[in-house]
Coordinates of C-alpha atoms and ligand atoms in Angstrom, one line a residue:
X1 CA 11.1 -11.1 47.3
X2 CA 13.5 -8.6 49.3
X3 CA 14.4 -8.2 52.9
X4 CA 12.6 -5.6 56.0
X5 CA 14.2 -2.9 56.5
X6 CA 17.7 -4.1 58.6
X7 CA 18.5 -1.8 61.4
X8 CA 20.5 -4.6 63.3
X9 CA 21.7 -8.0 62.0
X10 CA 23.0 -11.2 63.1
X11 CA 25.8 -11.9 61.5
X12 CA 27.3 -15.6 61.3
X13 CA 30.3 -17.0 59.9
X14 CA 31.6 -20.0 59.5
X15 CA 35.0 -21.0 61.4
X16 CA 36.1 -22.6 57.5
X17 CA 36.1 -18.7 56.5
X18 CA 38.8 -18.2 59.2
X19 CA 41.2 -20.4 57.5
X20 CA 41.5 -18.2 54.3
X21 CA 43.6 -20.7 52.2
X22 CA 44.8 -22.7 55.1
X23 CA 43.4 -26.5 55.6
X24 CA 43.2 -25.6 59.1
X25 CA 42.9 -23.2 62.1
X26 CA 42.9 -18.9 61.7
X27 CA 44.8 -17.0 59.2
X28 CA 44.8 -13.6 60.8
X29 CA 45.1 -11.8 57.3
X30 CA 41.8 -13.2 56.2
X31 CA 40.3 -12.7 59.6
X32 CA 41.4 -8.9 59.2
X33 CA 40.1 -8.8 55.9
X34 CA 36.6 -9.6 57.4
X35 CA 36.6 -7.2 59.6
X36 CA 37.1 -5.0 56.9
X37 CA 33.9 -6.2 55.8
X38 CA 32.2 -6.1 59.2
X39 CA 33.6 -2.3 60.1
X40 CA 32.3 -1.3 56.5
X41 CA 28.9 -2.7 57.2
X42 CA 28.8 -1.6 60.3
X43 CA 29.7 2.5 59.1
X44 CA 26.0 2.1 56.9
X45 CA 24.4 2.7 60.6
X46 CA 23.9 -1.0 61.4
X47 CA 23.8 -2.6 64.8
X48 CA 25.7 -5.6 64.5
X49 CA 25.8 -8.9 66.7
X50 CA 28.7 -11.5 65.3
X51 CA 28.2 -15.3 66.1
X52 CA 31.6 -17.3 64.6
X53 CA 31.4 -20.9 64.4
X54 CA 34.2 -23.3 65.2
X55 CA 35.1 -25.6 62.7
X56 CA 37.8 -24.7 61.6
X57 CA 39.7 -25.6 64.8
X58 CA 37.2 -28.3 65.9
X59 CA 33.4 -30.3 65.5
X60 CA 32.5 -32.2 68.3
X61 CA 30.6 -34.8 65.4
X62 CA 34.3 -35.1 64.3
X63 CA 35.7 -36.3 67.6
X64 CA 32.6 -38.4 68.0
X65 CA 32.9 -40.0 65.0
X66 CA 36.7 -41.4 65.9
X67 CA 35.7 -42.3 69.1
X68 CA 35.5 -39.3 71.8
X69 CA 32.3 -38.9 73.9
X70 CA 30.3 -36.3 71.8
X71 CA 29.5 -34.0 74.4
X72 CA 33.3 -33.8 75.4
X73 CA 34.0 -33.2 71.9
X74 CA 31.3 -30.4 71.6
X75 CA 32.8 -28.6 74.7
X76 CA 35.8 -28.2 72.9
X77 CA 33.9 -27.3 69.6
X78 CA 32.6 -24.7 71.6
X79 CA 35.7 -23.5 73.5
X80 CA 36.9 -23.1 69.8
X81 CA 34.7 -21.0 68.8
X82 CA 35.3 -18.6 71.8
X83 CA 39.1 -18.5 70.8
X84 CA 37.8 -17.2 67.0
X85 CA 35.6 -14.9 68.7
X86 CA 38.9 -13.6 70.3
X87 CA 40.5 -13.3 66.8
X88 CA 37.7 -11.8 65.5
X89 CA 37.6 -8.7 68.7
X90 CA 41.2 -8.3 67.8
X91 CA 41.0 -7.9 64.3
X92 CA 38.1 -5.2 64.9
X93 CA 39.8 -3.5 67.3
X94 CA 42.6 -3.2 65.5
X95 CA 40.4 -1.2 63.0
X96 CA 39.0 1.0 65.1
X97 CA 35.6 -0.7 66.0
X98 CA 34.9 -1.4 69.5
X99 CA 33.4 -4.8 70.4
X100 CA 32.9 -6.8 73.1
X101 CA 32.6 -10.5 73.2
X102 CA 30.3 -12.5 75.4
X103 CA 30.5 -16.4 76.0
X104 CA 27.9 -18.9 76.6
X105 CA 30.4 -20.6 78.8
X106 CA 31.8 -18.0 81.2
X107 CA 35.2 -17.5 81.2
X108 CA 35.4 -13.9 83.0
X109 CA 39.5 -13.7 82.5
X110 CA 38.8 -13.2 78.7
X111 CA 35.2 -11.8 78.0
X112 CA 32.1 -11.0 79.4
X113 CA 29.1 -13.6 80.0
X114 CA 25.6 -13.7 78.1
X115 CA 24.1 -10.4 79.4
X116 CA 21.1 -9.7 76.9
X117 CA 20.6 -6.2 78.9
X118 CA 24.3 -5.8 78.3
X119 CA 24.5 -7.1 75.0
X120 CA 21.9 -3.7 74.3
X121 CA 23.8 -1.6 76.4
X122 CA 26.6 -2.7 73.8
X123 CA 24.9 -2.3 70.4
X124 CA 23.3 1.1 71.9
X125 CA 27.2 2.3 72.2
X126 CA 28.0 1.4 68.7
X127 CA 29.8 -2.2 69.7
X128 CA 29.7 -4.9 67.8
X129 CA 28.4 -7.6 70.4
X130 CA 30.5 -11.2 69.7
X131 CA 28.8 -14.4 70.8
X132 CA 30.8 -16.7 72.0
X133 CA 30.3 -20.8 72.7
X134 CA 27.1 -21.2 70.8
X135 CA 24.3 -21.8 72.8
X136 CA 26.9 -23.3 75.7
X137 CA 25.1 -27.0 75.5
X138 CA 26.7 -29.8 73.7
X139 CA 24.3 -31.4 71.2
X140 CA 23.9 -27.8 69.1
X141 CA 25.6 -26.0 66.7
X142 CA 26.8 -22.3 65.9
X143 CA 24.3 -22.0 64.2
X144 CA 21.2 -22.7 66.5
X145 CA 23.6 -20.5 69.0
X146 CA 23.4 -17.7 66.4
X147 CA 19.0 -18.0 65.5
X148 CA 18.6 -18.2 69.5
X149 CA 21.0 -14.8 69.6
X150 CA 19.3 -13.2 66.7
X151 CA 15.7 -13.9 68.5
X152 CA 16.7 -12.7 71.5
X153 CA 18.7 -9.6 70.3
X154 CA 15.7 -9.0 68.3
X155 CA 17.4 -8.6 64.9
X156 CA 15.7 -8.1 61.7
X157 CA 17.4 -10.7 59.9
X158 CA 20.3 -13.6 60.4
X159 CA 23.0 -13.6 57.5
X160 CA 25.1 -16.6 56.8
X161 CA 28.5 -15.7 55.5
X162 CA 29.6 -19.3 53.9
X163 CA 31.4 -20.8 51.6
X164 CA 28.8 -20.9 49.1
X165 CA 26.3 -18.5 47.7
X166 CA 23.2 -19.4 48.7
X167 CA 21.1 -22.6 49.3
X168 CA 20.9 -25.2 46.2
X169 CA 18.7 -28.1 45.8
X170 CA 21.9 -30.4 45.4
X171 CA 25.4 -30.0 47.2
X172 CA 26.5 -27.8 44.0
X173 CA 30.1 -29.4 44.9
X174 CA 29.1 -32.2 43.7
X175 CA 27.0 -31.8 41.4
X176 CA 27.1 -29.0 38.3
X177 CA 23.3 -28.9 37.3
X178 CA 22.8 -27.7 41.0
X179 CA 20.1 -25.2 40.9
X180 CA 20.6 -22.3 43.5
X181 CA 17.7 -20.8 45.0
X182 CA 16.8 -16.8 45.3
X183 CA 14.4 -17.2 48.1
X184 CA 13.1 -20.1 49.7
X185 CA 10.4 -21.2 52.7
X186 CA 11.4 -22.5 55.6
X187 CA 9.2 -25.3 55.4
X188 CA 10.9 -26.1 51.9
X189 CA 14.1 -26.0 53.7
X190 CA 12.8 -28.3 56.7
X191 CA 11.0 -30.8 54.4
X192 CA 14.2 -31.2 52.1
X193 CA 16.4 -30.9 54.5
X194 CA 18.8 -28.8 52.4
X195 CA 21.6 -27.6 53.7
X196 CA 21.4 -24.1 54.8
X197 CA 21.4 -24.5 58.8
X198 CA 21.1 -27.6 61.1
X199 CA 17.0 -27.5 61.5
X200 CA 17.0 -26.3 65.4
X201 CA 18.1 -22.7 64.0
X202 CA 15.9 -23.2 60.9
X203 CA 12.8 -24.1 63.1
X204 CA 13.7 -21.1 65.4
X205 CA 14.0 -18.5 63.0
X206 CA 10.7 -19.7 61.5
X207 CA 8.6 -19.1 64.7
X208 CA 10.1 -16.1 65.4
X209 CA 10.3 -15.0 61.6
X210 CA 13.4 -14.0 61.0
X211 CA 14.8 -14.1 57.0
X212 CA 17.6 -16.0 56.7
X213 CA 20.0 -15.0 54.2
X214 CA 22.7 -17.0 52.8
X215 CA 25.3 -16.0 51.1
X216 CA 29.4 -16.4 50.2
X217 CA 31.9 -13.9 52.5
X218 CA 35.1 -15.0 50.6
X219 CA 34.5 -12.4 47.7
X220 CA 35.5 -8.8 49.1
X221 CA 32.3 -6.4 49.2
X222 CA 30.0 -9.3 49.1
X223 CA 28.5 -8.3 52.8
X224 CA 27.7 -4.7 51.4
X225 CA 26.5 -6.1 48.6
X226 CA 23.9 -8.4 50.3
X227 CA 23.1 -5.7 52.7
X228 CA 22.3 -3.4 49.9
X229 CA 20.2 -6.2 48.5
X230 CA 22.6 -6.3 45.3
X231 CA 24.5 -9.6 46.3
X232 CA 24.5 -13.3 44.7
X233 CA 22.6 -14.5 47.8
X234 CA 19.2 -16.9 49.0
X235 CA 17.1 -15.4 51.3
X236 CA 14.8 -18.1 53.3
X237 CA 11.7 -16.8 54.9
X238 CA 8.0 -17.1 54.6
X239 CA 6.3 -16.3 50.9
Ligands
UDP1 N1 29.0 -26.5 69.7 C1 28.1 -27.1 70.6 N2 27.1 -26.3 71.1 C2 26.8 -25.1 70.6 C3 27.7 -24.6 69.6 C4 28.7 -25.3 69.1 O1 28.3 -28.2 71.1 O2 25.8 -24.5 71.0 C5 30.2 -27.3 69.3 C6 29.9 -28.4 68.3 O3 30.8 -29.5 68.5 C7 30.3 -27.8 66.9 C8 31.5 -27.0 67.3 O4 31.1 -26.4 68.6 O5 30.6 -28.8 66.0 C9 31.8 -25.8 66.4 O6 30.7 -25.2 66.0 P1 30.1 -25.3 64.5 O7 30.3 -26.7 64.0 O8 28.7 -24.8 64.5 O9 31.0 -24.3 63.6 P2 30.9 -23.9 62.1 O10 30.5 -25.0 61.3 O11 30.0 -22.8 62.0 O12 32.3 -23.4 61.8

């Protein structure tokens, strides 16, 4: 099973990819690195919209779980993610690529709001369009932030640049036999709750079928790869 033709993609990473080696926050050689990745993909003649997640500086199911108020805690989650989306424009831009970021939560002193119209306007130009502050409601993750961009932005498929490289049927952390999927259904994904993306953005992309394609952005060329359908990678979508 291979992927449509991909004329523009949503592209998601992880905060934990920010780190590089660190244990915690962004390590602005790795984030450049990725950019590498981003500008190289972006030179094959793709649109590209970015969504960066936030845990590598904070979860709001962290601070809930010692004691905050969740939807305190996911404010910050989210007002982390805005400050890797930052990272992120700078390391582009240092390269040459022109972006511009957009925030669910408006903050107009550092980047724009959630213009769809504009967010066009942008890829149209040959920006890469940053979302910022997931989908700017406590209760949701990066991830749901980044299916409800992909939908809207009408992309032709959502790629997960993770840890790992691809979807398993057991956390292959922990265990060895884990078995890891080329492509899978949705519904497998739903029903077995495996742990690809939290179900709101799995659900989502579903009913608005777009593939979802997981795979690992901490091996250099792997984004090309996938994109060229070479890659180590699981691609969920409807057989
Ligand atoms: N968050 C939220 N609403 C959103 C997106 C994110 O409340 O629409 C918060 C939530 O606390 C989450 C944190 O921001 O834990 C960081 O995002 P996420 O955990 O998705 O980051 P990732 O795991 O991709 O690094």
């Amino acid at each position: 099973m291979s992927l449509p033709t991909i004329k523009r993609v949503l592209l998601k990473l992880s905060g934990e990819v920010l780190m590089g080696n660190q244990q915690f926050g962004i390590d602005p050689e790795f984030v450049a690195e990725l950019a590498k990745e981003v500008k190289a993909a972006k030179e094959t003649g793709l649109e590209i919209c970015l969504v960066i997640g936030g845990g590598n500086i904070f979860r709001g199911m962290a601070g809930a779980a010692k004691g905050m108020d969740r939807a305190q805690a996911d404010y910050m989650g989210m007002l982390a993610t805005v400050m890797n989306a930052l990272a992120m424009q700078n390391a582009l831009e240092q390269l040459g690529v022109q972006t511009r970021v957009q925030s669910a939560i408006e903050m107009d002193k550092v980047c724009e709001p959630v213009i769809r119209r504009r967010a066009e306007r942008h890829l149209e130009k040959g920006r890469v369009a940053i979302f910022a502050a997931g989908v700017g409601a406590p209760y949701f993750t990066t991830d749901s932030g980044a299916a409800l961009r992909a939908a809207e932005m009408k992309c032709d498929a959502l790629l997960k640049g993770t840890s790992v490289d691809g979807v398993y049927d057991s956390d292959p952390k922990h265990n060895p036999d884990a078995v890891r999927f080329d492509t899978v259904t949705y519904d497998r994904v739903l029903a077995d709750n495996l742990k690809v993306m939290d179900a709101s953005a799995v659900a989502l992309c579903r009913d608005n079928k777009i593939p979802i394609v997981v795979f690992s952005i901490r091996e250099k060329g792997n984004l090309a790869r996938v994109l060229a359908g070479e890659g180590v990678q699981t691609i969920v979508q409807d057989l």
